[in-house]
Amino acid sequence: MKKTYYNPEDLKKFEDITDFQEELGEKFFEYYGAVFEEGALTAREKSLIALAVAHAVQCPYCIDAYTTDTLEKGVTEEQMMEAVHVAGAIRGGASLVHSTQMMNQVNKLSM
Amino acid sequence: MKSLKAQKHDLSDPQVQLDVINNHSAKLKALPSFREKLEEMDLFPLRPTGIEIFQINVGYMCNMTCKHCHVDAGPDREEMMSKETFAYCLDALRSSDINIVDLTGGAPEMNPHFRWFVEEVSKMGKHVIVRSNLTILTTTPKYQALPEFFAEHGVEVTCSLPFYSKSRTDRQRGKGTYDKSVQALQTLNEIGYGRDDTGLELNLVYNPAGAFLPGDQGQMEQDFKRELKRKHDIVFNNLFTITNLPISRYLNFLLMSGNLDEYMEKLIMSFNPAAAEGVMCRDTISIGWDGSLYDCDFNQMLEMKTNSETPSHIKDWDEELLNEREIRINQHCFGCTAGAGSSCGGQTT
């Protein structure tokens, strides 16, 4: 059984989202293109951020796309993994920092 | 590691290679052809803009056996240009205004007539480029003396260094390559190569260590310069980024790793008309070890000699006819037209 919800071939169909809603789709892609252009951040820095975010949002399409993109931009394996650790730290931290709420509640309820 | 030829591998046959990149899967068969792409922009048949670079492949022997090598070079390859064929090259150069003589291989330094030929070309006042794998310059005293020889003759040294990290370089080119390359670059720097105002040009060639395209040449050059300076105090002039063409050992890698279809599709989807206008075969002629003429070093490896209506051997050199020839193309040519374009001198747009 090889069928899964994710098919790598679907990544190439991304631009087809305009078939069902042209105006919004086109606006999105125009925005997307502008975001990744060289700016105050380099295209390479943006690609690394995208790679980290791809892991945080757990998007397999984005992980494939930005692994290739960062390799093409000359990013090293070590840098790529450090970016993913940043995503991991923020995700882990986001859970753990909520424990202060748990602690507040414990303190409120406890004698 | 043996060459594909020594292994009697199917892919050592150029016809098999061409068949694979055209017909390996239903997906590949459905992709547009290079000819169709040129026709769309009214560039077919592709013709030279004028030969400016005389590129000689002096032999397929090499001290290394890199995984991506489009020549399938290695210690077991014995094809080597003879002195007689070199003499034909000198005759052609004497009769021509072509000013750049680009020596490649294999490891061109391993040809026994290499020094003599460089001296002869140098006497003509033409500019010589040697494509060095760097590691050869660290092997025996005979080769260790070459950097000085290069400097004496003002030879431009263009050398392969896939990446500024040891792991990625050694994965592609073999264990120990990175350290030896660093040693050779430091020697070249010591005698003035890559330094301002010496006129001794030292260029590096980056090619991706895998099934992906090279990034922006300017950005990559900045990274290489910063990292090589920081790590090893190495300086150089230019970085040339080169796309791997889907032939020979690199084609074998694409097939074995299951990346062929995706890679071909990516090359074709990234077709850049501006890069097609500036492909290197329009200003280069490639001479094989046996004197045969080709449109480029890649066509040479695919045994696609220059069009039958033009001279096919250096002894019959006729620059006027060669400048009017129809350049031979196939699906591998998409490697030179993807993205920012690719040539032996790096990006073409």
Tab-separated table of C-alpha atoms in Angstrom:
chain	number	residue	atom	x	y	z
A	1	MET	CA	0.000	0.000	0.000
A	2	LYS	CA	1.838	3.080	-1.239
A	3	LYS	CA	-0.979	5.597	-1.341
A	4	THR	CA	-0.507	8.470	1.032
A	5	TYR	CA	-2.097	11.877	1.403
A	6	TYR	CA	1.098	13.513	0.173
A	7	ASN	CA	2.352	13.017	-3.381
A	8	PRO	CA	5.673	14.713	-4.324
A	9	GLU	CA	4.307	15.272	-7.841
A	10	ASP	CA	1.632	17.563	-6.371
A	11	LEU	CA	4.258	20.167	-5.518
A	12	LYS	CA	4.583	20.888	-9.239
A	13	LYS	CA	0.837	21.578	-9.347
A	14	PHE	CA	1.084	24.323	-6.756
A	15	GLU	CA	0.516	27.074	-9.315
A	16	ASP	CA	-2.689	25.327	-10.433
A	17	ILE	CA	-4.432	26.685	-7.333
A	18	THR	CA	-5.269	29.672	-9.569
A	19	ASP	CA	-7.595	27.376	-11.564
A	20	PHE	CA	-10.203	27.637	-8.809
A	21	GLN	CA	-9.547	31.226	-7.718
A	22	GLU	CA	-7.397	33.138	-10.142
A	23	GLU	CA	-7.200	36.577	-8.579
A	24	LEU	CA	-6.258	35.509	-5.069
A	25	GLY	CA	-3.895	32.829	-6.358
A	26	GLU	CA	-2.058	35.295	-8.540
A	27	LYS	CA	-1.843	37.839	-5.739
A	28	PHE	CA	-0.399	35.146	-3.493
A	29	PHE	CA	2.293	34.114	-5.991
A	30	GLU	CA	3.229	37.701	-6.698
A	31	TYR	CA	3.599	38.278	-2.966
A	32	TYR	CA	5.482	34.996	-2.526
A	33	GLY	CA	7.969	35.947	-5.243
A	34	ALA	CA	8.524	39.379	-3.728
A	35	VAL	CA	9.077	37.930	-0.253
A	36	PHE	CA	11.947	35.740	-1.450
A	37	GLU	CA	13.737	38.420	-3.413
A	38	GLU	CA	17.032	39.756	-2.115
A	39	GLY	CA	16.203	42.514	0.389
A	40	ALA	CA	17.426	43.529	3.840
A	41	LEU	CA	17.889	39.769	4.188
A	42	THR	CA	19.782	37.833	1.523
A	43	ALA	CA	17.957	35.268	-0.620
A	44	ARG	CA	20.050	32.646	1.146
A	45	GLU	CA	19.024	33.795	4.640
A	46	LYS	CA	15.391	33.764	3.557
A	47	SER	CA	15.771	30.263	2.175
A	48	LEU	CA	17.196	29.051	5.491
A	49	ILE	CA	14.335	30.691	7.402
A	50	ALA	CA	11.897	28.979	5.009
A	51	LEU	CA	13.591	25.641	5.664
A	52	ALA	CA	13.222	26.085	9.418
A	53	VAL	CA	9.597	27.205	9.131
A	54	ALA	CA	8.874	24.269	6.793
A	55	HIS	CA	9.894	21.951	9.623
A	56	ALA	CA	7.898	23.914	12.193
A	57	VAL	CA	4.720	23.701	10.094
A	58	GLN	CA	5.686	20.159	9.037
A	59	CYS	CA	5.036	20.715	5.345
A	60	PRO	CA	6.679	17.902	3.322
A	61	TYR	CA	6.424	19.887	0.096
A	62	CYS	CA	8.186	22.857	1.648
A	63	ILE	CA	10.852	20.639	3.229
A	64	ASP	CA	11.700	19.129	-0.175
A	65	ALA	CA	11.609	22.491	-1.910
A	66	TYR	CA	13.746	24.378	0.603
A	67	THR	CA	16.227	21.539	1.128
A	68	THR	CA	16.952	21.740	-2.606
A	69	ASP	CA	16.915	25.522	-2.562
A	70	THR	CA	19.345	25.825	0.350
A	71	LEU	CA	21.678	23.225	-1.222
A	72	GLU	CA	21.622	25.223	-4.444
A	73	LYS	CA	22.436	28.369	-2.529
A	74	GLY	CA	25.540	26.729	-1.096
A	75	VAL	CA	24.249	26.214	2.444
A	76	THR	CA	26.130	23.488	4.331
A	77	GLU	CA	24.471	20.457	5.950
A	78	GLU	CA	25.533	21.783	9.359
A	79	GLN	CA	23.839	25.134	8.733
A	80	MET	CA	20.688	23.402	7.512
A	81	MET	CA	20.494	21.262	10.623
A	82	GLU	CA	21.141	24.263	12.878
A	83	ALA	CA	18.203	26.022	11.212
A	84	VAL	CA	15.982	23.024	11.950
A	85	HIS	CA	17.180	23.085	15.563
A	86	VAL	CA	16.041	26.701	15.741
A	87	ALA	CA	12.585	25.507	14.664
A	88	GLY	CA	12.783	22.695	17.225
A	89	ALA	CA	13.834	25.055	19.999
A	90	ILE	CA	10.990	27.448	19.268
A	91	ARG	CA	8.453	24.626	19.066
A	92	GLY	CA	9.752	23.025	22.274
A	93	GLY	CA	10.013	26.398	23.967
A	94	ALA	CA	6.481	27.239	22.925
A	95	SER	CA	5.207	24.188	24.805
A	96	LEU	CA	7.430	24.683	27.802
A	97	VAL	CA	6.773	28.386	28.221
A	98	HIS	CA	3.069	27.520	28.602
A	99	SER	CA	4.036	25.550	31.673
A	100	THR	CA	4.175	28.869	33.479
A	101	GLN	CA	0.389	28.960	33.027
A	102	MET	CA	0.188	25.465	34.468
A	103	MET	CA	2.380	26.533	37.347
A	104	ASN	CA	0.224	29.630	37.948
A	105	GLN	CA	-2.852	27.421	38.049
A	106	VAL	CA	-1.191	24.930	40.371
A	107	ASN	CA	-0.219	27.756	42.689
A	108	LYS	CA	-3.708	29.208	42.603
A	109	LEU	CA	-5.412	25.910	43.364
A	110	SER	CA	-2.955	24.564	45.882
A	111	MET	CA	-2.887	25.287	49.588
B	1	MET	CA	37.204	3.082	-8.336
B	2	LYS	CA	37.423	2.051	-11.976
B	3	SER	CA	36.157	4.116	-14.891
B	4	LEU	CA	32.871	3.062	-16.483
B	5	LYS	CA	34.900	2.066	-19.524
B	6	ALA	CA	37.155	-0.258	-17.506
B	7	GLN	CA	34.079	-1.732	-15.854
B	8	LYS	CA	32.619	-2.325	-19.354
B	9	HIS	CA	29.560	-0.528	-18.006
B	10	ASP	CA	26.611	0.001	-20.399
B	11	LEU	CA	26.853	3.741	-19.800
B	12	SER	CA	30.375	3.891	-21.194
B	13	ASP	CA	28.651	3.676	-24.590
B	14	PRO	CA	27.635	7.208	-25.738
B	15	GLN	CA	24.670	5.826	-27.674
B	16	VAL	CA	23.320	4.224	-24.512
B	17	GLN	CA	23.741	7.540	-22.687
B	18	LEU	CA	21.812	9.415	-25.347
B	19	ASP	CA	19.112	6.774	-25.330
B	20	VAL	CA	18.795	7.013	-21.535
B	21	ILE	CA	18.430	10.806	-21.425
B	22	ASN	CA	15.856	10.720	-24.212
B	23	ASN	CA	13.872	7.567	-23.553
B	24	HIS	CA	14.501	6.208	-20.083
B	25	SER	CA	10.916	6.775	-18.944
B	26	ALA	CA	7.546	7.870	-20.303
B	27	LYS	CA	8.134	11.156	-18.475
B	28	LEU	CA	11.442	11.818	-20.255
B	29	LYS	CA	9.929	10.956	-23.630
B	30	ALA	CA	7.173	13.495	-23.037
B	31	LEU	CA	9.543	16.371	-22.242
B	32	PRO	CA	10.248	18.973	-24.948
B	33	SER	CA	13.409	18.482	-26.992
B	34	PHE	CA	16.315	20.943	-27.015
B	35	ARG	CA	15.716	21.440	-30.717
B	36	GLU	CA	12.083	22.440	-30.069
B	37	LYS	CA	13.211	24.974	-27.497
B	38	LEU	CA	15.703	26.506	-29.931
B	39	GLU	CA	13.077	26.555	-32.679
B	40	GLU	CA	10.673	28.431	-30.406
B	41	MET	CA	13.205	31.253	-30.161
B	42	ASP	CA	14.325	31.020	-33.784
B	43	LEU	CA	17.818	29.869	-32.822
B	44	PHE	CA	17.762	26.570	-34.697
B	45	PRO	CA	20.031	25.553	-36.357
B	46	LEU	CA	22.475	26.748	-33.729
B	47	ARG	CA	25.554	28.340	-35.279
B	48	PRO	CA	28.799	29.797	-33.893
B	49	THR	CA	29.217	33.480	-33.176
B	50	GLY	CA	32.926	32.999	-33.949
B	51	ILE	CA	35.526	30.730	-32.391
B	52	GLU	CA	37.379	32.467	-29.573
B	53	ILE	CA	38.420	29.503	-27.438
B	54	PHE	CA	40.507	26.581	-28.653
B	55	GLN	CA	39.856	23.899	-26.050
B	56	ILE	CA	42.016	20.803	-26.234
B	57	ASN	CA	41.277	17.677	-24.285
B	58	VAL	CA	44.814	16.329	-24.084
B	59	GLY	CA	43.817	12.957	-22.642
B	60	TYR	CA	41.437	11.117	-20.371
B	61	MET	CA	44.037	9.889	-17.886
B	62	CYS	CA	43.615	11.335	-14.399
B	63	ASN	CA	44.994	10.625	-10.941
B	64	MET	CA	41.413	10.880	-9.616
B	65	THR	CA	38.106	9.123	-10.326
B	66	CYS	CA	35.447	11.647	-9.350
B	67	LYS	CA	31.845	10.500	-9.066
B	68	HIS	CA	30.479	13.230	-11.303
B	69	CYS	CA	33.134	13.183	-14.049
B	70	HIS	CA	31.649	13.720	-17.495
B	71	VAL	CA	34.864	12.452	-19.088
B	72	ASP	CA	34.846	9.144	-17.175
B	73	ALA	CA	38.508	9.958	-16.553
B	74	GLY	CA	40.761	7.974	-14.258
B	75	PRO	CA	44.119	6.254	-13.851
B	76	ASP	CA	42.933	3.425	-16.092
B	77	ARG	CA	42.206	5.666	-19.100
B	78	GLU	CA	45.085	5.578	-21.558
B	79	GLU	CA	43.813	7.885	-24.317
B	80	MET	CA	46.435	10.621	-24.677
B	81	MET	CA	47.171	13.253	-27.319
B	82	SER	CA	50.330	12.444	-29.317
B	83	LYS	CA	53.042	14.990	-30.130
B	84	GLU	CA	52.033	14.750	-33.795
B	85	THR	CA	48.444	15.785	-32.987
B	86	PHE	CA	49.700	18.598	-30.741
B	87	ALA	CA	51.750	19.777	-33.735
B	88	TYR	CA	48.555	19.935	-35.832
B	89	CYS	CA	47.029	22.059	-33.069
B	90	LEU	CA	50.011	24.416	-33.217
B	91	ASP	CA	49.651	24.678	-37.018
B	92	ALA	CA	45.983	25.582	-36.628
B	93	LEU	CA	46.764	28.142	-33.928
B	94	ARG	CA	49.506	29.771	-36.012
B	95	SER	CA	47.015	30.317	-38.811
B	96	SER	CA	44.386	31.764	-36.502
B	97	ASP	CA	43.634	34.853	-34.443
B	98	ILE	CA	42.122	32.703	-31.706
B	99	ASN	CA	43.854	33.886	-28.564
B	100	ILE	CA	42.672	31.520	-25.832
B	101	VAL	CA	43.995	27.963	-25.582
B	102	ASP	CA	42.167	25.998	-22.917
B	103	LEU	CA	43.764	22.720	-21.822
B	104	THR	CA	41.628	20.110	-20.168
B	105	GLY	CA	41.541	16.342	-19.552
B	106	GLY	CA	41.609	14.080	-17.465
B	107	ALA	CA	44.474	15.700	-15.678
B	108	PRO	CA	46.087	17.599	-18.574
B	109	GLU	CA	49.368	17.755	-16.666
B	110	MET	CA	49.733	13.959	-17.080
B	111	ASN	CA	50.233	14.197	-20.829
B	112	PRO	CA	54.009	13.732	-21.449
B	113	HIS	CA	54.029	16.590	-24.006
B	114	PHE	CA	52.143	19.002	-21.753
B	115	ARG	CA	55.066	21.293	-20.807
B	116	TRP	CA	56.424	21.424	-24.358
B	117	PHE	CA	53.013	22.337	-25.747
B	118	VAL	CA	52.428	25.085	-23.165
B	119	GLU	CA	55.840	26.552	-24.023
B	120	GLU	CA	55.087	26.507	-27.750
B	121	VAL	CA	51.694	28.192	-27.332
B	122	SER	CA	53.177	30.688	-24.932
B	123	LYS	CA	55.807	31.642	-27.549
B	124	MET	CA	52.955	32.601	-29.887
B	125	GLY	CA	51.758	35.082	-27.274
B	126	LYS	CA	48.448	33.328	-26.821
B	127	HIS	CA	46.731	32.982	-23.463
B	128	VAL	CA	46.830	29.490	-21.942
B	129	ILE	CA	44.290	28.160	-19.454
B	130	VAL	CA	44.960	24.899	-17.663
B	131	ARG	CA	42.091	23.079	-15.987
B	132	SER	CA	43.734	21.455	-13.005
B	133	ASN	CA	42.228	19.101	-10.453
B	134	LEU	CA	44.695	20.604	-7.907
B	135	THR	CA	45.548	17.274	-6.237
B	136	ILE	CA	47.931	16.371	-9.092
B	137	LEU	CA	50.060	19.367	-8.077
B	138	THR	CA	50.765	17.738	-4.704
B	139	THR	CA	51.823	14.288	-5.906
B	140	THR	CA	55.401	13.910	-7.188
B	141	PRO	CA	58.262	16.465	-7.597
B	142	LYS	CA	57.556	16.554	-11.348
B	143	TYR	CA	54.060	17.852	-10.719
B	144	GLN	CA	54.959	19.858	-7.620
B	145	ALA	CA	57.194	21.972	-9.898
B	146	LEU	CA	54.287	22.910	-12.158
B	147	PRO	CA	52.972	25.986	-10.293
B	148	GLU	CA	56.332	27.734	-10.931
B	149	PHE	CA	56.201	26.633	-14.572
B	150	PHE	CA	52.654	27.999	-14.876
B	151	ALA	CA	53.753	31.321	-13.406
B	152	GLU	CA	56.716	31.599	-15.796
B	153	HIS	CA	54.371	31.282	-18.762
B	154	GLY	CA	51.531	33.363	-17.341
B	155	VAL	CA	49.195	30.366	-17.491
B	156	GLU	CA	45.726	30.932	-16.061
B	157	VAL	CA	44.964	28.157	-13.583
B	158	THR	CA	41.332	27.148	-13.341
B	159	CYS	CA	40.795	24.433	-10.817
B	160	SER	CA	38.062	22.262	-9.468
B	161	LEU	CA	36.936	22.719	-5.899
B	162	PRO	CA	33.355	21.539	-5.465
B	163	PHE	CA	32.906	23.142	-2.057
B	164	TYR	CA	34.666	24.859	0.809
B	165	SER	CA	33.827	22.035	3.183
B	166	LYS	CA	35.862	18.870	3.418
B	167	SER	CA	32.928	16.480	3.663
B	168	ARG	CA	31.123	17.683	0.546
B	169	THR	CA	34.319	17.892	-1.522
B	170	ASP	CA	35.577	14.463	-0.491
B	171	ARG	CA	32.182	12.836	-1.105
B	172	GLN	CA	32.343	13.884	-4.734
B	173	ARG	CA	36.041	13.673	-5.485
B	174	GLY	CA	37.410	11.062	-3.083
B	175	LYS	CA	38.824	10.966	0.440
B	176	GLY	CA	41.709	13.359	1.079
B	177	THR	CA	40.905	15.568	-1.915
B	178	TYR	CA	40.010	18.625	0.128
B	179	ASP	CA	43.237	18.664	2.150
B	180	LYS	CA	45.387	18.187	-0.960
B	181	SER	CA	43.454	20.890	-2.808
B	182	VAL	CA	44.024	23.322	0.066
B	183	GLN	CA	47.741	22.499	0.009
B	184	ALA	CA	47.924	23.113	-3.770
B	185	LEU	CA	45.993	26.386	-3.513
B	186	GLN	CA	48.305	27.615	-0.749
B	187	THR	CA	51.326	26.819	-2.938
B	188	LEU	CA	49.766	28.696	-5.863
B	189	ASN	CA	49.069	31.656	-3.570
B	190	GLU	CA	52.668	31.622	-2.297
B	191	ILE	CA	54.019	32.237	-5.800
B	192	GLY	CA	51.494	34.979	-6.447
B	193	TYR	CA	48.503	33.220	-7.984
B	194	GLY	CA	45.170	34.760	-7.061
B	195	ARG	CA	46.806	37.865	-5.599
B	196	ASP	CA	46.167	41.397	-6.750
B	197	ASP	CA	48.605	42.945	-9.204
B	198	THR	CA	50.573	39.782	-10.045
B	199	GLY	CA	48.562	39.077	-13.192
B	200	LEU	CA	48.566	35.402	-12.240
B	201	GLU	CA	44.955	34.372	-12.464
B	202	LEU	CA	43.604	31.632	-10.230
B	203	ASN	CA	39.981	30.626	-10.686
B	204	LEU	CA	37.939	27.984	-8.932
B	205	VAL	CA	35.193	25.866	-10.404
B	206	TYR	CA	32.201	24.921	-8.287
B	207	ASN	CA	29.822	22.239	-9.383
B	208	PRO	CA	26.999	20.865	-7.250
B	209	ALA	CA	27.796	17.692	-5.316
B	210	GLY	CA	24.438	16.124	-6.089
B	211	ALA	CA	21.265	16.330	-8.146
B	212	PHE	CA	20.701	20.042	-7.836
B	213	LEU	CA	21.612	23.174	-9.772
B	214	PRO	CA	24.303	25.685	-8.856
B	215	GLY	CA	23.235	28.830	-7.029
B	216	ASP	CA	23.983	32.414	-7.952
B	217	GLN	CA	27.620	32.679	-9.015
B	218	GLY	CA	28.233	36.053	-7.367
B	219	GLN	CA	26.848	34.939	-4.022
B	220	MET	CA	28.714	31.625	-4.153
B	221	GLU	CA	31.952	33.446	-4.970
B	222	GLN	CA	31.525	35.670	-1.921
B	223	ASP	CA	30.949	32.598	0.269
B	224	PHE	CA	33.964	30.747	-1.159
B	225	LYS	CA	36.204	33.793	-0.765
B	226	ARG	CA	35.107	34.425	2.811
B	227	GLU	CA	35.359	30.800	3.947
B	228	LEU	CA	38.626	29.883	2.184
B	229	LYS	CA	40.253	33.049	3.521
B	230	ARG	CA	38.967	32.444	7.037
B	231	LYS	CA	39.795	28.737	7.162
B	232	HIS	CA	43.007	28.525	5.148
B	233	ASP	CA	44.103	32.094	4.244
B	234	ILE	CA	43.512	31.218	0.565
B	235	VAL	CA	42.719	33.875	-2.047
B	236	PHE	CA	41.596	33.475	-5.653
B	237	ASN	CA	40.217	35.606	-8.495
B	238	ASN	CA	36.908	34.199	-9.724
B	239	LEU	CA	34.554	31.373	-8.959
B	240	PHE	CA	32.860	29.727	-11.931
B	241	THR	CA	29.665	27.838	-11.158
B	242	ILE	CA	29.023	24.942	-13.525
B	243	THR	CA	25.925	22.788	-13.918
B	244	ASN	CA	26.489	19.035	-14.067
B	245	LEU	CA	25.425	17.691	-17.461
B	246	PRO	CA	23.525	14.403	-17.457
B	247	ILE	CA	26.162	12.263	-19.135
B	248	SER	CA	28.730	9.607	-18.189
B	249	ARG	CA	29.374	9.097	-14.445
B	250	TYR	CA	27.024	11.850	-13.379
B	251	LEU	CA	24.295	10.211	-15.457
B	252	ASN	CA	25.095	6.960	-13.692
B	253	PHE	CA	24.678	8.730	-10.335
B	254	LEU	CA	21.323	10.190	-11.459
B	255	LEU	CA	20.085	6.770	-12.517
B	256	MET	CA	21.324	4.901	-9.449
B	257	SER	CA	19.922	7.509	-7.051
B	258	GLY	CA	16.530	7.675	-8.799
B	259	ASN	CA	17.013	11.360	-9.627
B	260	LEU	CA	17.197	11.246	-13.427
B	261	ASP	CA	13.622	12.185	-14.326
B	262	GLU	CA	13.456	14.980	-11.769
B	263	TYR	CA	16.829	16.375	-12.786
B	264	MET	CA	16.046	16.382	-16.503
B	265	GLU	CA	12.685	17.966	-15.824
B	266	LYS	CA	14.343	20.626	-13.706
B	267	LEU	CA	16.933	21.419	-16.394
B	268	ILE	CA	14.228	21.716	-19.028
B	269	MET	CA	11.827	23.731	-16.875
B	270	SER	CA	14.717	26.101	-16.093
B	271	PHE	CA	15.519	26.683	-19.792
B	272	ASN	CA	16.657	30.275	-20.159
B	273	PRO	CA	16.576	31.754	-23.690
B	274	ALA	CA	19.298	34.273	-22.778
B	275	ALA	CA	21.547	31.394	-21.728
B	276	ALA	CA	20.785	29.625	-25.016
B	277	GLU	CA	21.944	32.720	-26.921
B	278	GLY	CA	25.247	32.601	-25.048
B	279	VAL	CA	26.063	28.875	-24.987
B	280	MET	CA	29.794	28.236	-25.049
B	281	CYS	CA	29.717	26.014	-28.157
B	282	ARG	CA	29.056	29.202	-30.135
B	283	ASP	CA	32.530	30.551	-29.368
B	284	THR	CA	34.495	27.378	-28.622
B	285	ILE	CA	35.931	24.493	-30.583
B	286	SER	CA	36.814	21.304	-28.763
B	287	ILE	CA	39.688	19.107	-29.929
B	288	GLY	CA	39.835	15.508	-28.774
B	289	TRP	CA	42.966	13.562	-27.812
B	290	ASP	CA	43.037	11.959	-31.271
B	291	GLY	CA	42.577	15.288	-33.069
B	292	SER	CA	38.855	14.933	-33.748
B	293	LEU	CA	36.837	18.143	-33.623
B	294	TYR	CA	33.724	18.659	-31.519
B	295	ASP	CA	31.399	21.525	-30.617
B	296	CYS	CA	32.226	21.133	-26.907
B	297	ASP	CA	33.861	18.778	-24.415
B	298	PHE	CA	30.464	17.223	-23.625
B	299	ASN	CA	29.774	16.423	-27.283
B	300	GLN	CA	33.272	14.983	-27.376
B	301	MET	CA	32.406	12.535	-24.609
B	302	LEU	CA	29.229	11.603	-26.474
B	303	GLU	CA	31.346	11.089	-29.616
B	304	MET	CA	29.253	13.678	-31.484
B	305	LYS	CA	31.836	15.047	-33.905
B	306	THR	CA	31.327	18.382	-35.640
B	307	ASN	CA	28.743	18.395	-38.391
B	308	SER	CA	29.748	16.206	-41.331
B	309	GLU	CA	29.921	19.167	-43.729
B	310	THR	CA	32.827	20.683	-41.798
B	311	PRO	CA	36.341	19.394	-41.064
B	312	SER	CA	36.252	16.679	-38.435
B	313	HIS	CA	39.997	16.534	-37.669
B	314	ILE	CA	42.457	19.181	-36.549
B	315	LYS	CA	44.802	18.425	-39.464
B	316	ASP	CA	42.039	19.675	-41.800
B	317	TRP	CA	41.511	22.906	-39.807
B	318	ASP	CA	39.425	25.423	-41.731
B	319	GLU	CA	38.265	28.167	-39.402
B	320	GLU	CA	35.983	29.800	-41.916
B	321	LEU	CA	34.028	26.605	-42.524
B	322	LEU	CA	33.963	25.776	-38.816
B	323	ASN	CA	32.554	29.216	-38.040
B	324	GLU	CA	29.612	28.471	-40.301
B	325	ARG	CA	28.922	24.980	-39.014
B	326	GLU	CA	25.660	23.741	-37.569
B	327	ILE	CA	26.287	22.870	-33.921
B	328	ARG	CA	25.098	19.404	-32.935
B	329	ILE	CA	22.651	19.250	-30.071
B	330	ASN	CA	20.783	16.742	-27.919
B	331	GLN	CA	18.986	16.673	-24.564
B	332	HIS	CA	22.211	17.041	-22.535
B	333	CYS	CA	22.478	20.609	-23.907
B	334	PHE	CA	19.772	21.670	-21.439
B	335	GLY	CA	22.554	21.567	-18.827
B	336	CYS	CA	24.122	24.679	-20.376
B	337	THR	CA	20.867	26.628	-20.678
B	338	ALA	CA	19.305	26.076	-17.246
B	339	GLY	CA	18.883	29.072	-14.958
B	340	ALA	CA	21.753	31.528	-15.289
B	341	GLY	CA	23.416	29.275	-17.888
B	342	SER	CA	26.596	27.251	-17.589
B	343	SER	CA	29.897	27.010	-19.434
B	344	CYS	CA	33.552	26.212	-18.768
B	345	GLY	CA	33.785	29.873	-17.774
B	346	GLY	CA	30.835	29.641	-15.395
B	347	GLN	CA	27.511	31.442	-15.577
B	348	THR	CA	26.657	32.798	-19.048
B	349	THR	CA	24.000	35.425	-18.249
